[in-house]
């Protein structure tokens, strides 16, 4: 997958992760893009360790999307825990 494809994947995966998790997450589309790209990378890393193969394939593979969305949800949960701890 090319660089632009990975950015588009990250933006969409980040938006889906924000839609799945309840509550108000701050940030605009740039924060969502960063969330999705980091989430896709993390999801690919974790998926590769668990399943033993590259889980980030081509843009249109379902495993690529599931991995990116699950990774984005994990990143969003970690970010929420860090921000909640700062407020308390």
PDB file of C-alpha atoms in Angstrom:
ATOM      1  CA  UNK A   1       0.000   0.000   0.000  1.00  0.00           C
ATOM      2  CA  UNK A   2       1.303   3.421  -0.885  1.00  0.00           C
ATOM      3  CA  UNK A   3       1.789   6.386   1.413  1.00  0.00           C
ATOM      4  CA  UNK A   4      -1.370   8.213   0.288  1.00  0.00           C
ATOM      5  CA  UNK A   5      -3.405   5.016   0.642  1.00  0.00           C
ATOM      6  CA  UNK A   6      -2.090   4.565   4.176  1.00  0.00           C
ATOM      7  CA  UNK A   7      -3.060   8.160   5.042  1.00  0.00           C
ATOM      8  CA  UNK A   8      -6.582   7.660   3.674  1.00  0.00           C
ATOM      9  CA  UNK A   9      -6.857   4.364   5.556  1.00  0.00           C
ATOM     10  CA  UNK A  10      -5.727   6.108   8.743  1.00  0.00           C
ATOM     11  CA  UNK A  11      -8.208   8.960   8.349  1.00  0.00           C
ATOM     12  CA  UNK A  12     -11.161   6.645   7.778  1.00  0.00           C
ATOM     13  CA  UNK A  13     -10.109   4.155  10.481  1.00  0.00           C
ATOM     14  CA  UNK A  14      -9.652   6.995  12.986  1.00  0.00           C
ATOM     15  CA  UNK A  15     -13.095   8.383  12.168  1.00  0.00           C
ATOM     16  CA  UNK A  16     -14.682   4.947  12.573  1.00  0.00           C
ATOM     17  CA  UNK A  17     -12.885   4.430  15.902  1.00  0.00           C
ATOM     18  CA  UNK A  18     -14.155   7.802  17.145  1.00  0.00           C
ATOM     19  CA  UNK A  19     -17.687   6.868  16.047  1.00  0.00           C
ATOM     20  CA  UNK A  20     -17.545   3.481  17.803  1.00  0.00           C
ATOM     21  CA  UNK A  21     -16.320   4.746  21.174  1.00  0.00           C
ATOM     22  CA  UNK A  22     -18.808   6.731  23.233  1.00  0.00           C
ATOM     23  CA  UNK A  23     -18.045  10.169  24.574  1.00  0.00           C
ATOM     24  CA  UNK A  24     -16.624  13.336  23.124  1.00  0.00           C
ATOM     25  CA  UNK A  25     -13.157  13.058  21.657  1.00  0.00           C
ATOM     26  CA  UNK A  26     -11.492  16.308  20.810  1.00  0.00           C
ATOM     27  CA  UNK A  27      -9.534  17.138  17.723  1.00  0.00           C
ATOM     28  CA  UNK A  28     -10.343  17.767  14.123  1.00  0.00           C
ATOM     29  CA  UNK A  29      -9.495  15.850  11.015  1.00  0.00           C
ATOM     30  CA  UNK A  30      -5.732  16.149  11.511  1.00  0.00           C
ATOM     31  CA  UNK A  31      -5.976  14.581  14.985  1.00  0.00           C
ATOM     32  CA  UNK A  32      -8.235  11.882  13.526  1.00  0.00           C
ATOM     33  CA  UNK A  33      -5.698  11.251  10.766  1.00  0.00           C
ATOM     34  CA  UNK A  34      -2.853  10.920  13.265  1.00  0.00           C
ATOM     35  CA  UNK A  35      -4.985   8.661  15.479  1.00  0.00           C
ATOM     36  CA  UNK A  36      -5.788   6.413  12.529  1.00  0.00           C
ATOM     37  CA  UNK A  37      -2.241   6.220  11.183  1.00  0.00           C
ATOM     38  CA  UNK A  38      -0.792   5.399  14.596  1.00  0.00           C
ATOM     39  CA  UNK A  39      -3.647   2.967  15.174  1.00  0.00           C
ATOM     40  CA  UNK A  40      -3.077   1.230  11.845  1.00  0.00           C
ATOM     41  CA  UNK A  41       0.604   0.917  12.604  1.00  0.00           C
ATOM     42  CA  UNK A  42      -0.053  -0.412  16.124  1.00  0.00           C
ATOM     43  CA  UNK A  43      -2.763  -2.767  14.889  1.00  0.00           C
ATOM     44  CA  UNK A  44      -0.444  -4.107  12.206  1.00  0.00           C
ATOM     45  CA  UNK A  45       2.312  -4.645  14.755  1.00  0.00           C
ATOM     46  CA  UNK A  46       0.042  -6.436  17.240  1.00  0.00           C
ATOM     47  CA  UNK A  47      -1.679  -8.430  14.491  1.00  0.00           C
ATOM     48  CA  UNK A  48       1.670  -9.520  13.106  1.00  0.00           C
ATOM     49  CA  UNK A  49       2.809 -10.681  16.532  1.00  0.00           C
ATOM     50  CA  UNK A  50      -0.416 -12.579  17.227  1.00  0.00           C
ATOM     51  CA  UNK A  51      -1.086 -14.107  13.805  1.00  0.00           C
ATOM     52  CA  UNK A  52       2.484 -14.346  12.539  1.00  0.00           C
ATOM     53  CA  UNK A  53       1.913 -12.629   9.189  1.00  0.00           C
ATOM     54  CA  UNK A  54       1.543  -9.123   7.817  1.00  0.00           C
ATOM     55  CA  UNK A  55      -1.981  -7.998   8.731  1.00  0.00           C
ATOM     56  CA  UNK A  56      -1.680  -4.721   6.831  1.00  0.00           C
ATOM     57  CA  UNK A  57      -2.111  -5.795   3.228  1.00  0.00           C
ATOM     58  CA  UNK A  58      -3.601  -3.916   0.340  1.00  0.00           C
ATOM     59  CA  UNK A  59      -6.101  -1.095   0.715  1.00  0.00           C
ATOM     60  CA  UNK A  60      -9.165  -3.183  -0.122  1.00  0.00           C
ATOM     61  CA  UNK A  61      -8.494  -6.184   2.153  1.00  0.00           C
ATOM     62  CA  UNK A  62     -10.875  -6.608   5.087  1.00  0.00           C
ATOM     63  CA  UNK A  63      -8.039  -7.654   7.427  1.00  0.00           C
ATOM     64  CA  UNK A  64      -6.311  -4.339   6.721  1.00  0.00           C
ATOM     65  CA  UNK A  65      -9.408  -2.377   7.740  1.00  0.00           C
ATOM     66  CA  UNK A  66     -10.164  -4.467  10.829  1.00  0.00           C
ATOM     67  CA  UNK A  67      -6.561  -4.220  11.979  1.00  0.00           C
ATOM     68  CA  UNK A  68      -6.476  -0.445  11.469  1.00  0.00           C
ATOM     69  CA  UNK A  69      -9.805   0.140  13.229  1.00  0.00           C
ATOM     70  CA  UNK A  70      -8.961  -2.083  16.213  1.00  0.00           C
ATOM     71  CA  UNK A  71      -5.551  -0.416  16.505  1.00  0.00           C
ATOM     72  CA  UNK A  72      -7.191   3.025  16.373  1.00  0.00           C
ATOM     73  CA  UNK A  73      -9.624   2.049  19.120  1.00  0.00           C
ATOM     74  CA  UNK A  74      -6.696   0.913  21.286  1.00  0.00           C
ATOM     75  CA  UNK A  75      -4.841   4.190  20.669  1.00  0.00           C
ATOM     76  CA  UNK A  76      -8.000   6.188  21.440  1.00  0.00           C
ATOM     77  CA  UNK A  77      -8.539   4.282  24.711  1.00  0.00           C
ATOM     78  CA  UNK A  78      -4.919   4.865  25.753  1.00  0.00           C
ATOM     79  CA  UNK A  79      -5.162   8.558  24.855  1.00  0.00           C
ATOM     80  CA  UNK A  80      -8.418   8.888  26.815  1.00  0.00           C
ATOM     81  CA  UNK A  81      -6.841   7.252  29.880  1.00  0.00           C
ATOM     82  CA  UNK A  82      -3.839   9.602  29.716  1.00  0.00           C
ATOM     83  CA  UNK A  83      -6.032  12.694  29.357  1.00  0.00           C
ATOM     84  CA  UNK A  84      -8.382  11.541  32.145  1.00  0.00           C
ATOM     85  CA  UNK A  85      -5.417  11.060  34.484  1.00  0.00           C
ATOM     86  CA  UNK A  86      -4.167  14.592  33.730  1.00  0.00           C
ATOM     87  CA  UNK A  87      -7.551  16.128  34.590  1.00  0.00           C
ATOM     88  CA  UNK A  88      -7.872  14.322  37.906  1.00  0.00           C
TER      89      UNK A  88
END
